[in-house]
Coordinates of C-alpha atoms in Angstrom, one line a residue:
Chain L
M8 CA -13.3 19.4 3.9
N9 CA -12.1 21.2 0.7
I10 CA -10.6 19.3 -2.2
E11 CA -9.1 20.8 -5.3
N12 CA -9.2 19.2 -8.7
I13 CA -5.8 19.0 -10.3
S14 CA -6.4 16.9 -13.5
S15 CA -9.2 15.1 -15.3
N16 CA -8.9 12.5 -18.1
K17 CA -11.9 10.7 -19.6
T18 CA -11.0 7.0 -19.8
F19 CA -13.2 3.9 -20.6
G20 CA -16.3 6.1 -20.4
G21 CA -15.5 7.2 -16.8
W22 CA -13.0 9.7 -15.4
H23 CA -9.6 9.6 -13.9
K24 CA -9.1 12.6 -11.7
Q25 CA -6.4 13.8 -9.3
Y26 CA -7.2 16.0 -6.3
S27 CA -5.2 17.8 -3.6
H28 CA -6.4 18.5 -0.1
R29 CA -5.2 19.5 3.3
S30 CA -4.8 16.4 5.5
A31 CA -5.4 17.1 9.2
V32 CA -4.1 13.7 10.1
L33 CA -0.9 14.0 8.1
N34 CA -0.4 17.7 8.8
C35 CA 0.4 18.4 5.1
D36 CA -1.2 18.8 1.7
M37 CA -1.9 15.4 0.0
R38 CA -2.7 14.3 -3.5
F39 CA -4.9 11.3 -4.4
A40 CA -6.3 9.9 -7.6
I41 CA -9.8 8.5 -8.2
F42 CA -11.3 6.6 -11.1
L43 CA -15.1 7.2 -11.3
P44 CA -16.8 4.6 -13.5
P45 CA -19.5 5.6 -16.0
Q46 CA -22.1 4.2 -13.6
A47 CA -21.4 7.1 -11.2
S48 CA -22.0 9.8 -13.9
D49 CA -25.6 10.4 -12.8
G50 CA -24.8 10.6 -9.1
T51 CA -25.5 6.9 -8.4
K52 CA -23.4 5.8 -5.5
V53 CA -20.9 3.0 -6.5
P54 CA -18.6 0.9 -4.3
A55 CA -14.9 1.4 -4.2
V56 CA -11.6 -0.4 -4.2
Y57 CA -8.8 1.4 -2.4
W58 CA -5.3 0.7 -3.9
L59 CA -2.2 1.2 -1.8
S60 CA 1.0 1.4 -3.8
G61 CA 4.5 0.3 -3.0
L62 CA 7.9 1.9 -2.2
T63 CA 8.7 5.1 -4.3
C64 CA 5.2 5.2 -5.8
S65 CA 2.6 8.0 -5.7
D66 CA -1.1 8.1 -6.7
E67 CA 0.0 7.8 -10.4
N68 CA 1.7 4.4 -10.8
F69 CA -1.4 2.2 -10.5
M70 CA -3.6 4.6 -12.5
Q71 CA -1.1 4.8 -15.4
K72 CA 0.2 1.2 -15.5
S73 CA -2.4 -1.3 -14.2
G74 CA -5.0 -1.0 -16.9
A75 CA -7.6 -1.5 -14.1
Q76 CA -10.0 1.1 -15.4
R77 CA -11.3 -1.1 -18.2
V78 CA -12.6 -3.7 -15.8
A79 CA -13.6 -1.2 -13.1
A80 CA -15.7 0.6 -15.7
E81 CA -17.4 -2.6 -16.7
L82 CA -18.1 -3.6 -13.1
G83 CA -19.1 -0.1 -11.8
I84 CA -16.5 0.2 -9.2
A85 CA -14.6 3.3 -8.2
I86 CA -10.8 3.1 -7.5
I87 CA -9.1 5.3 -5.0
A88 CA -5.3 5.6 -5.1
P89 CA -3.7 7.6 -2.2
D90 CA -0.1 8.7 -2.1
T91 CA 2.4 6.4 -0.2
S92 CA 3.5 8.9 2.4
P93 CA 3.1 12.5 3.6
R94 CA 4.8 15.0 1.3
G95 CA 6.2 18.5 1.6
D96 CA 9.3 20.5 2.5
D97 CA 8.7 20.2 6.2
V98 CA 8.1 16.5 6.2
A99 CA 10.9 14.4 7.6
D100 CA 12.7 12.4 4.9
N101 CA 15.7 10.2 4.3
D102 CA 18.0 9.7 1.4
S103 CA 17.1 6.0 1.0
Y104 CA 14.2 5.0 -1.1
D105 CA 12.8 2.7 1.6
L106 CA 12.4 5.2 4.4
G107 CA 10.7 8.6 4.5
T108 CA 8.7 10.1 1.6
G109 CA 7.4 7.4 -0.7
A110 CA 7.7 4.9 2.1
G111 CA 5.1 5.6 4.7
F112 CA 4.4 1.9 5.3
Y113 CA 0.8 2.6 6.3
V114 CA 1.5 2.9 10.0
N115 CA 1.2 5.8 12.6
A116 CA 4.8 6.7 13.5
S117 CA 5.3 7.0 17.2
Q118 CA 9.0 8.1 17.0
A119 CA 10.5 11.5 16.3
P120 CA 11.0 13.0 13.7
W121 CA 8.4 10.8 11.9
N122 CA 5.5 11.3 14.3
R123 CA 4.8 14.9 13.1
H124 CA 3.4 13.7 9.8
Y125 CA 3.7 9.9 9.2
R126 CA 0.2 8.7 10.1
M127 CA -0.7 6.9 6.9
Y128 CA -2.7 4.3 8.8
D129 CA -5.2 6.8 10.1
Y130 CA -5.2 8.6 6.8
V131 CA -6.1 5.5 4.8
V132 CA -8.5 4.0 7.4
E133 CA -10.3 7.1 8.5
E134 CA -9.6 10.5 7.0
L135 CA -9.5 9.6 3.3
P136 CA -12.7 7.4 3.1
A137 CA -14.6 10.1 5.0
L138 CA -13.4 12.7 2.5
I139 CA -14.1 10.4 -0.5
E140 CA -17.6 9.5 0.7
A141 CA -18.5 13.2 1.4
S142 CA -17.1 14.4 -2.0
F143 CA -18.1 11.8 -4.6
P144 CA -21.0 9.4 -5.4
I145 CA -19.2 6.6 -3.6
S146 CA -20.9 4.4 -1.0
D147 CA -19.3 3.1 2.2
R148 CA -18.9 -0.4 0.6
K149 CA -15.2 -0.8 0.1
S150 CA -12.5 -3.3 -0.5
I151 CA -8.8 -2.8 -0.3
S152 CA -5.8 -4.0 -2.3
G153 CA -2.2 -3.0 -2.9
H154 CA 1.3 -4.0 -4.1
S155 CA 4.5 -4.8 -2.1
M156 CA 4.6 -2.2 0.7
G157 CA 1.0 -1.5 -0.3
G158 CA 0.1 -5.2 -0.1
H159 CA 1.4 -5.1 3.4
G160 CA -0.8 -2.0 4.0
A161 CA -3.9 -3.6 2.4
L162 CA -3.6 -6.8 4.4
T163 CA -2.9 -5.2 7.7
I164 CA -5.5 -2.5 7.4
A165 CA -8.2 -5.1 6.4
L166 CA -7.1 -7.5 9.1
K167 CA -7.4 -4.8 11.7
N168 CA -10.7 -3.5 10.4
P169 CA -12.6 -6.4 9.1
L170 CA -16.0 -4.7 9.5
Q171 CA -15.0 -1.8 7.3
Y172 CA -14.1 -3.8 4.2
Q173 CA -15.8 -6.4 2.1
S174 CA -12.7 -8.1 0.8
V175 CA -8.9 -7.7 0.7
S176 CA -6.3 -8.6 -1.8
A177 CA -2.6 -8.0 -2.5
F178 CA 0.1 -8.4 -5.2
S179 CA 3.6 -9.3 -3.9
P180 CA 2.9 -8.2 -0.4
I181 CA 5.5 -7.7 2.3
S182 CA 3.9 -10.5 4.3
N183 CA 6.1 -10.6 7.4
P184 CA 7.7 -7.1 7.8
V185 CA 8.9 -7.8 11.3
N186 CA 11.3 -10.4 9.8
C187 CA 12.6 -8.7 6.6
P188 CA 15.0 -5.9 5.9
W189 CA 12.4 -3.4 4.5
G190 CA 10.1 -3.9 7.5
E191 CA 12.8 -3.9 10.1
K192 CA 14.3 -0.6 8.8
A193 CA 11.0 1.2 8.6
F194 CA 9.4 -0.1 11.7
S195 CA 12.5 0.6 13.9
Q196 CA 12.4 4.2 12.7
Y197 CA 8.6 4.7 12.7
L198 CA 7.6 2.5 15.7
G199 CA 10.8 2.3 17.7
N200 CA 13.0 -0.5 18.8
D201 CA 10.4 -2.4 20.9
K202 CA 9.5 -5.1 18.5
S203 CA 6.4 -6.0 20.4
Q204 CA 4.9 -2.8 19.0
W205 CA 5.6 -4.0 15.4
L206 CA 3.4 -7.1 15.6
A207 CA 0.2 -5.0 15.3
H208 CA 1.3 -4.2 11.8
D209 CA 2.5 -7.6 10.6
A210 CA 0.1 -9.3 8.2
S211 CA 1.3 -12.8 9.1
E212 CA 0.9 -12.1 12.8
L213 CA -2.6 -10.5 12.3
M214 CA -3.7 -13.4 10.0
R215 CA -2.4 -16.0 12.5
T216 CA -4.5 -14.5 15.3
A217 CA -7.5 -13.4 13.3
Q218 CA -11.0 -14.0 14.7
Q219 CA -13.0 -12.4 12.0
F220 CA -12.4 -13.3 8.4
L221 CA -12.6 -11.5 5.1
P222 CA -12.2 -13.0 1.6
A223 CA -8.5 -12.6 0.9
K224 CA -6.6 -13.1 -2.4
V225 CA -2.9 -12.8 -2.9
E226 CA -0.9 -12.9 -6.2
Q227 CA 2.8 -13.6 -6.2
G228 CA 5.3 -13.9 -9.1
N229 CA 7.9 -16.7 -8.6
A230 CA 10.5 -14.7 -10.5
D231 CA 10.1 -11.7 -8.1
P232 CA 13.7 -10.7 -7.1
F233 CA 12.3 -9.7 -3.6
L234 CA 10.5 -13.0 -3.0
E235 CA 12.7 -14.8 -0.5
E236 CA 14.4 -11.9 1.4
Q237 CA 11.6 -9.3 1.6
L238 CA 8.2 -10.8 0.8
K239 CA 8.0 -14.2 2.4
P240 CA 4.5 -15.3 1.3
E241 CA 5.1 -18.7 2.9
T242 CA 4.7 -17.1 6.4
L243 CA 1.3 -15.7 5.3
V244 CA 0.2 -19.1 4.1
A245 CA 1.3 -20.7 7.4
A246 CA -0.6 -18.0 9.3
A247 CA -3.8 -18.6 7.3
K248 CA -3.5 -22.3 7.9
A249 CA -3.1 -21.8 11.7
S250 CA -6.2 -19.7 12.0
G251 CA -8.3 -21.2 9.2
Y252 CA -8.2 -17.9 7.4
P253 CA -9.8 -18.1 3.9
L254 CA -6.6 -17.0 2.0
E255 CA -6.2 -17.8 -1.7
L256 CA -2.6 -17.4 -2.7
N257 CA -1.7 -17.9 -6.3
S258 CA 1.9 -18.3 -7.5
H259 CA 2.9 -17.6 -11.0
D260 CA 6.0 -18.9 -12.8
G261 CA 8.1 -16.3 -14.6
Y262 CA 6.4 -13.2 -13.3
D263 CA 8.4 -10.5 -11.5
H264 CA 7.7 -7.6 -9.1
S265 CA 6.6 -5.0 -11.8
Y266 CA 3.4 -3.5 -13.0
Y267 CA 3.6 -5.9 -16.0
F268 CA 2.7 -8.6 -13.4
I269 CA 0.0 -6.5 -11.7
A270 CA -1.6 -5.7 -15.1
S271 CA -1.7 -9.4 -16.0
F272 CA -3.9 -10.3 -13.0
I273 CA -5.7 -7.1 -11.9
E274 CA -8.8 -8.1 -13.8
E275 CA -9.2 -11.3 -11.6
H276 CA -8.7 -9.2 -8.4
L277 CA -11.4 -6.6 -9.4
R278 CA -13.8 -9.3 -10.3
F279 CA -13.1 -10.9 -6.9
H280 CA -13.8 -7.7 -5.1
A281 CA -16.8 -6.9 -7.1
S282 CA -18.4 -10.2 -6.2
Y283 CA -18.4 -9.1 -2.5
L284 CA -18.9 -5.4 -3.1
R285 CA -22.1 -5.7 -5.1
T286 CA -24.0 -8.3 -3.1
Chain S
M13 CA 23.4 -7.5 -36.3
N14 CA 23.9 -7.8 -32.5
I15 CA 21.2 -6.9 -30.1
E16 CA 21.6 -6.8 -26.3
N17 CA 18.7 -7.7 -23.9
I18 CA 18.3 -5.0 -21.3
S19 CA 15.1 -6.1 -19.4
S20 CA 12.5 -8.8 -19.5
N21 CA 9.1 -8.9 -17.9
K22 CA 6.5 -11.7 -18.2
T23 CA 3.1 -10.2 -18.9
F24 CA -0.2 -11.7 -20.0
G25 CA 1.6 -15.0 -20.6
G26 CA 4.0 -13.3 -23.1
W27 CA 7.1 -11.2 -22.6
H28 CA 7.9 -7.6 -22.6
K29 CA 11.6 -7.0 -23.4
Q30 CA 13.9 -4.1 -24.1
Y31 CA 16.9 -4.4 -26.3
S32 CA 19.7 -2.1 -27.3
H33 CA 21.6 -2.3 -30.6
R34 CA 24.0 -0.2 -32.7
S35 CA 22.0 1.5 -35.5
A36 CA 24.0 2.0 -38.7
V37 CA 21.2 4.2 -40.1
L38 CA 21.1 6.5 -37.1
N39 CA 24.8 6.3 -36.3
C40 CA 24.2 5.7 -32.5
D41 CA 23.1 3.1 -30.0
M42 CA 19.3 2.7 -29.9
R43 CA 16.8 1.0 -27.6
F44 CA 13.5 -0.6 -28.6
A45 CA 10.9 -2.6 -26.8
I46 CA 9.1 -5.7 -28.0
F47 CA 6.1 -7.6 -26.7
L48 CA 6.2 -11.2 -27.7
P49 CA 2.8 -12.9 -27.3
P50 CA 2.6 -16.5 -25.9
Q51 CA 1.9 -17.8 -29.3
A52 CA 5.5 -17.1 -30.2
S53 CA 7.0 -19.0 -27.3
D54 CA 7.6 -22.1 -29.4
G55 CA 9.2 -20.2 -32.2
T56 CA 6.1 -19.9 -34.3
K57 CA 6.2 -16.7 -36.3
V58 CA 3.7 -14.1 -35.4
P59 CA 2.7 -10.8 -37.2
A60 CA 3.6 -7.5 -35.7
V61 CA 2.2 -4.1 -35.0
Y62 CA 4.8 -1.3 -34.9
W63 CA 3.9 1.5 -32.6
L64 CA 5.4 5.0 -33.0
S65 CA 5.2 7.3 -30.0
G66 CA 4.8 11.0 -29.7
L67 CA 6.9 13.9 -28.6
T68 CA 9.1 13.4 -25.5
C69 CA 8.3 9.7 -25.5
S70 CA 10.7 6.6 -25.6
D71 CA 10.0 2.9 -26.1
E72 CA 8.5 2.8 -22.6
N73 CA 5.3 5.0 -22.7
F74 CA 3.2 2.7 -24.8
M75 CA 4.4 -0.5 -23.2
Q76 CA 3.7 0.8 -19.7
K77 CA 0.5 2.8 -20.2
S78 CA -1.5 1.5 -23.1
G79 CA -2.6 -1.9 -21.7
A80 CA -2.2 -3.3 -25.3
Q81 CA -0.5 -6.5 -24.2
R82 CA -3.7 -8.1 -23.0
V83 CA -5.3 -8.0 -26.4
A84 CA -2.1 -8.7 -28.3
A85 CA -1.6 -11.8 -26.2
E86 CA -5.1 -13.0 -27.1
L87 CA -4.7 -12.2 -30.8
G88 CA -1.1 -13.6 -31.1
I89 CA 0.4 -10.3 -32.3
A90 CA 3.8 -8.9 -31.4
I91 CA 4.2 -5.2 -30.7
I92 CA 7.4 -3.3 -31.5
A93 CA 7.9 0.1 -29.9
P94 CA 11.0 2.0 -31.2
D95 CA 12.3 5.2 -29.6
T96 CA 11.3 8.6 -31.0
S97 CA 14.7 9.9 -32.1
P98 CA 18.4 9.0 -32.1
R99 CA 20.0 9.3 -28.7
G100 CA 23.5 9.9 -27.3
D101 CA 26.0 12.6 -26.2
D102 CA 27.1 13.3 -29.8
V103 CA 23.5 13.5 -31.1
A104 CA 22.4 17.1 -32.0
D105 CA 19.7 18.3 -29.7
N106 CA 17.7 21.4 -28.7
D107 CA 16.3 22.7 -25.4
S108 CA 12.7 22.6 -26.6
Y109 CA 10.7 19.4 -26.2
D110 CA 9.5 19.5 -29.8
L111 CA 12.9 19.5 -31.6
G112 CA 15.9 17.2 -31.3
T113 CA 15.9 14.1 -29.1
G114 CA 12.4 12.8 -28.4
A115 CA 11.2 14.6 -31.5
G116 CA 12.6 12.8 -34.5
F117 CA 9.4 13.2 -36.5
Y118 CA 10.1 10.0 -38.5
V119 CA 11.8 11.8 -41.4
N120 CA 15.4 11.7 -42.8
A121 CA 16.9 15.0 -42.0
S122 CA 18.7 16.7 -44.9
Q123 CA 20.0 19.7 -42.9
A124 CA 23.0 20.1 -40.6
P125 CA 23.4 19.4 -37.8
W126 CA 20.5 17.0 -37.8
N127 CA 21.5 15.0 -40.9
R128 CA 24.3 13.2 -39.0
H129 CA 21.8 11.1 -36.9
Y130 CA 18.2 12.0 -37.6
R131 CA 17.1 9.4 -40.1
M132 CA 14.1 7.9 -38.2
Y133 CA 12.3 7.2 -41.5
D134 CA 14.8 4.8 -42.7
Y135 CA 15.2 3.3 -39.3
V136 CA 11.5 2.5 -38.9
V137 CA 10.9 1.5 -42.5
E138 CA 14.0 -0.6 -43.2
E139 CA 16.6 -1.2 -40.4
L140 CA 14.4 -2.0 -37.5
P141 CA 12.1 -4.4 -39.3
A142 CA 15.1 -6.3 -40.7
L143 CA 16.6 -6.5 -37.3
I144 CA 13.4 -7.7 -35.7
E145 CA 12.6 -10.3 -38.4
A146 CA 16.2 -11.7 -38.1
S147 CA 16.2 -11.8 -34.3
F148 CA 12.7 -12.9 -33.2
P149 CA 9.9 -15.3 -34.4
I150 CA 8.2 -12.5 -36.2
S151 CA 6.9 -12.7 -39.8
D152 CA 7.1 -9.9 -42.3
R153 CA 3.3 -9.3 -42.0
K154 CA 3.1 -6.0 -40.2
S155 CA 0.8 -3.0 -39.5
I156 CA 1.7 0.3 -38.1
S157 CA 0.1 2.7 -35.6
G158 CA 1.1 5.6 -33.4
H159 CA 0.1 8.6 -31.3
S160 CA 0.4 12.4 -32.2
M161 CA 3.9 12.8 -33.8
G162 CA 3.9 9.0 -34.0
G163 CA 0.4 9.1 -35.6
H164 CA 1.9 11.3 -38.2
G165 CA 4.8 8.9 -38.5
A166 CA 2.5 5.8 -38.9
L167 CA 0.3 7.4 -41.5
T168 CA 3.1 8.9 -43.6
I169 CA 5.2 5.7 -43.5
A170 CA 2.2 3.5 -44.4
L171 CA 1.1 5.8 -47.2
K172 CA 4.6 5.9 -48.7
N173 CA 5.0 2.1 -48.4
P174 CA 1.6 0.6 -48.9
L175 CA 3.0 -2.8 -50.0
Q176 CA 5.0 -3.2 -46.7
Y177 CA 2.0 -2.9 -44.3
Q178 CA -1.4 -4.6 -44.0
S179 CA -3.1 -1.8 -42.3
V180 CA -2.4 1.6 -40.6
S181 CA -4.0 3.4 -37.6
A182 CA -3.3 6.4 -35.5
F183 CA -4.4 8.1 -32.3
S184 CA -4.6 12.0 -32.4
P185 CA -2.1 12.2 -35.3
I186 CA -0.5 15.4 -36.5
S187 CA -2.5 15.2 -39.7
N188 CA -1.2 18.2 -41.7
P189 CA 2.3 19.0 -40.3
V190 CA 3.1 21.4 -43.1
N191 CA 0.4 23.7 -41.7
C192 CA 0.9 23.5 -37.9
P193 CA 3.5 24.9 -35.5
W194 CA 4.9 21.5 -34.4
G195 CA 5.4 20.4 -38.0
E196 CA 6.7 23.7 -39.3
K197 CA 9.3 23.9 -36.6
A198 CA 10.5 20.4 -37.1
F199 CA 10.4 20.2 -40.9
S200 CA 12.2 23.6 -41.3
Q201 CA 15.0 22.4 -39.1
Y202 CA 15.2 18.8 -40.4
L203 CA 14.2 19.3 -44.1
G204 CA 15.1 22.9 -44.7
N205 CA 13.1 25.9 -45.8
D206 CA 11.9 24.6 -49.2
K207 CA 8.4 23.7 -48.3
S208 CA 7.9 21.5 -51.4
Q209 CA 10.3 19.0 -49.6
W210 CA 7.9 18.8 -46.7
L211 CA 4.9 17.5 -48.7
A212 CA 6.4 14.0 -48.9
H213 CA 5.9 13.8 -45.2
D214 CA 2.5 15.2 -44.8
A215 CA -0.2 12.7 -44.1
S216 CA -3.0 14.8 -45.7
E217 CA -1.0 15.5 -48.9
L218 CA -0.1 11.8 -49.2
M219 CA -3.6 10.6 -48.6
R220 CA -5.0 13.1 -51.0
T221 CA -2.7 11.9 -53.8
A222 CA -2.8 8.2 -52.8
Q223 CA -3.2 5.6 -55.6
Q224 CA -2.8 2.4 -53.5
F225 CA -5.0 2.1 -50.4
L226 CA -4.6 0.4 -47.0
P227 CA -7.3 0.0 -44.3
A228 CA -6.9 3.1 -42.2
K229 CA -8.4 3.9 -38.8
V230 CA -7.9 7.1 -36.8
E231 CA -9.1 7.9 -33.3
Q232 CA -9.4 11.5 -32.0
G233 CA -10.6 12.9 -28.7
N234 CA -12.7 16.1 -29.0
A235 CA -11.3 17.5 -25.7
D236 CA -7.8 17.2 -27.0
P237 CA -6.0 20.5 -26.3
F238 CA -4.0 20.2 -29.5
L239 CA -6.9 19.5 -31.8
E240 CA -7.4 22.7 -33.7
E241 CA -3.9 24.2 -33.7
Q242 CA -1.7 21.1 -34.2
L243 CA -3.7 18.0 -35.2
K244 CA -6.2 19.2 -37.8
P245 CA -8.0 15.8 -38.5
E246 CA -10.4 17.6 -40.8
T247 CA -7.6 18.0 -43.3
L248 CA -7.1 14.2 -43.3
V249 CA -10.8 13.6 -43.8
A250 CA -10.9 16.0 -46.7
A251 CA -7.9 14.3 -48.2
A252 CA -9.5 10.9 -47.9
K253 CA -12.6 12.2 -49.5
A254 CA -10.7 13.6 -52.4
S255 CA -8.9 10.3 -53.2
G256 CA -11.6 7.9 -52.0
Y257 CA -9.2 6.6 -49.4
P258 CA -10.9 4.1 -47.0
L259 CA -10.3 6.2 -43.9
E260 CA -12.4 5.5 -40.7
L261 CA -12.0 8.5 -38.4
N262 CA -13.8 8.3 -35.0
S263 CA -14.3 11.3 -32.8
H264 CA -14.9 10.9 -29.0
D265 CA -16.4 13.5 -26.8
G266 CA -14.6 14.3 -23.6
Y267 CA -11.3 12.4 -24.4
D268 CA -8.0 14.3 -24.4
H269 CA -4.5 13.7 -25.8
S270 CA -3.3 11.3 -23.0
Y271 CA -2.6 7.6 -22.7
Y272 CA -6.0 7.4 -20.8
F273 CA -7.5 8.0 -24.2
I274 CA -5.2 5.5 -26.0
A275 CA -5.8 2.8 -23.4
S276 CA -9.6 3.2 -23.9
F277 CA -9.6 2.4 -27.6
I278 CA -6.3 0.4 -28.2
E279 CA -8.3 -2.9 -28.1
E280 CA -10.4 -1.8 -31.1
H281 CA -7.2 -0.8 -33.0
L282 CA -5.5 -4.1 -32.4
R283 CA -8.6 -6.1 -33.4
F284 CA -8.7 -4.0 -36.6
H285 CA -5.1 -4.7 -37.4
A286 CA -5.5 -8.4 -36.5
S287 CA -8.2 -8.8 -39.0
Y288 CA -5.8 -7.9 -41.8
L289 CA -2.6 -9.4 -40.3
R290 CA -4.0 -12.8 -39.9
T291 CA -5.8 -13.3 -43.2

């Protein structure tokens, strides 16, 4: 597994780096970003938080805008930020912002033309962590978080793989994609029209039927313009109540869907993950 | 003086907002960003740090990437981020990134075609603070900071107006523009070929001849690719030594010219400014 370093910036005593690599799963070249805290500089293995970004994003948004590196450097946690879809001239795409590149939705597409490349679920769950743990001083202790489409990704991936992660969190997640316009559009294209296939990637359905629990923390702004039509946190709360899932969902007056919201509360999420990653 | 609100985002208990307004000084519509800390929410006047950005930037770079709002919210300090040049279809421009829009260099241009709009010095020193103090709960106690071209702007503006500011700081400033390619290109276009006119906007010359002192703090990364050819912090240190100017210049191994560097040390700069703004 070869990876190529694209950029390096020292920050908070650690390093932000971007790498490109050939993804066998996605059948294209991919870029990811990593923050290595100062505690890893001597080769000591550190745990990692994987961050999944939202629609239209790349590996750059969280690294540039969240301010997470300050606390990650203090806590000795690496951060891994993958891209949000396969990329490249031969990758199927769509003119709309919420389908195709930048909108992989962290599923394995079963439908043409998407099924040639769009396997972000396998990429995030299997290929990328294997690459990371083989290439960097990073242990196999990991947690996962994300925003909006990436909040959906983080929740569904953790709920489907509770033994692989120590904790899960999300900001403004698409909590019930089988019942919202963003989810219906993407799932019908990627997974086909049989809606029973969609439920395996619906955070509310997975939480409602969960048997194994992970510590889970969700942050939601009450001034988020996508709250009622797309995000539906109330379905996640109801699902957690049904199964007894240990979900902490915090609502915040005045906050919207932007990184200004994420930056305001990312410290609490990193400390939450650290408390499970380091024990 | 009318201002129009363009965007509002709650962050760290305060508000990031963008406004547009007609600038009489610049003869065009301008946009700026402001962070209002929670302490200003009841109308209590707070002091402000003005941030001047570097080449190619707008009001957005610092607000999105520096992470400064966290500490400003704690300290009760507003942040004002103007654009880096006049903007608009009738504003003179140039194909290169380091002349014209995005590259105003915080001077008043004397030469055509630039002199119709490029008066960023007067805009930052006079028009913008008057507008800010008339429109927001912000006192006249202010400090100024900036990055690269904006570090040059912050240092020169503070050195020329020591009674208007409580303190000055800079990240990776263009310290001796009369002797570097960026400065020579911009000053020859904006100020003409008489180099004696340039010295009034050279931080090293102004510091060397300063009679009134302000607390001054400069941060510089030693892995900055522009260090030797464009930034020349050694000339600023020599100037401070000549005049006895209270300059603190900190060099940092491994850090480059990016916002990953700024984010790592902005907290120290805001605490530095706060210690003078709040007394």
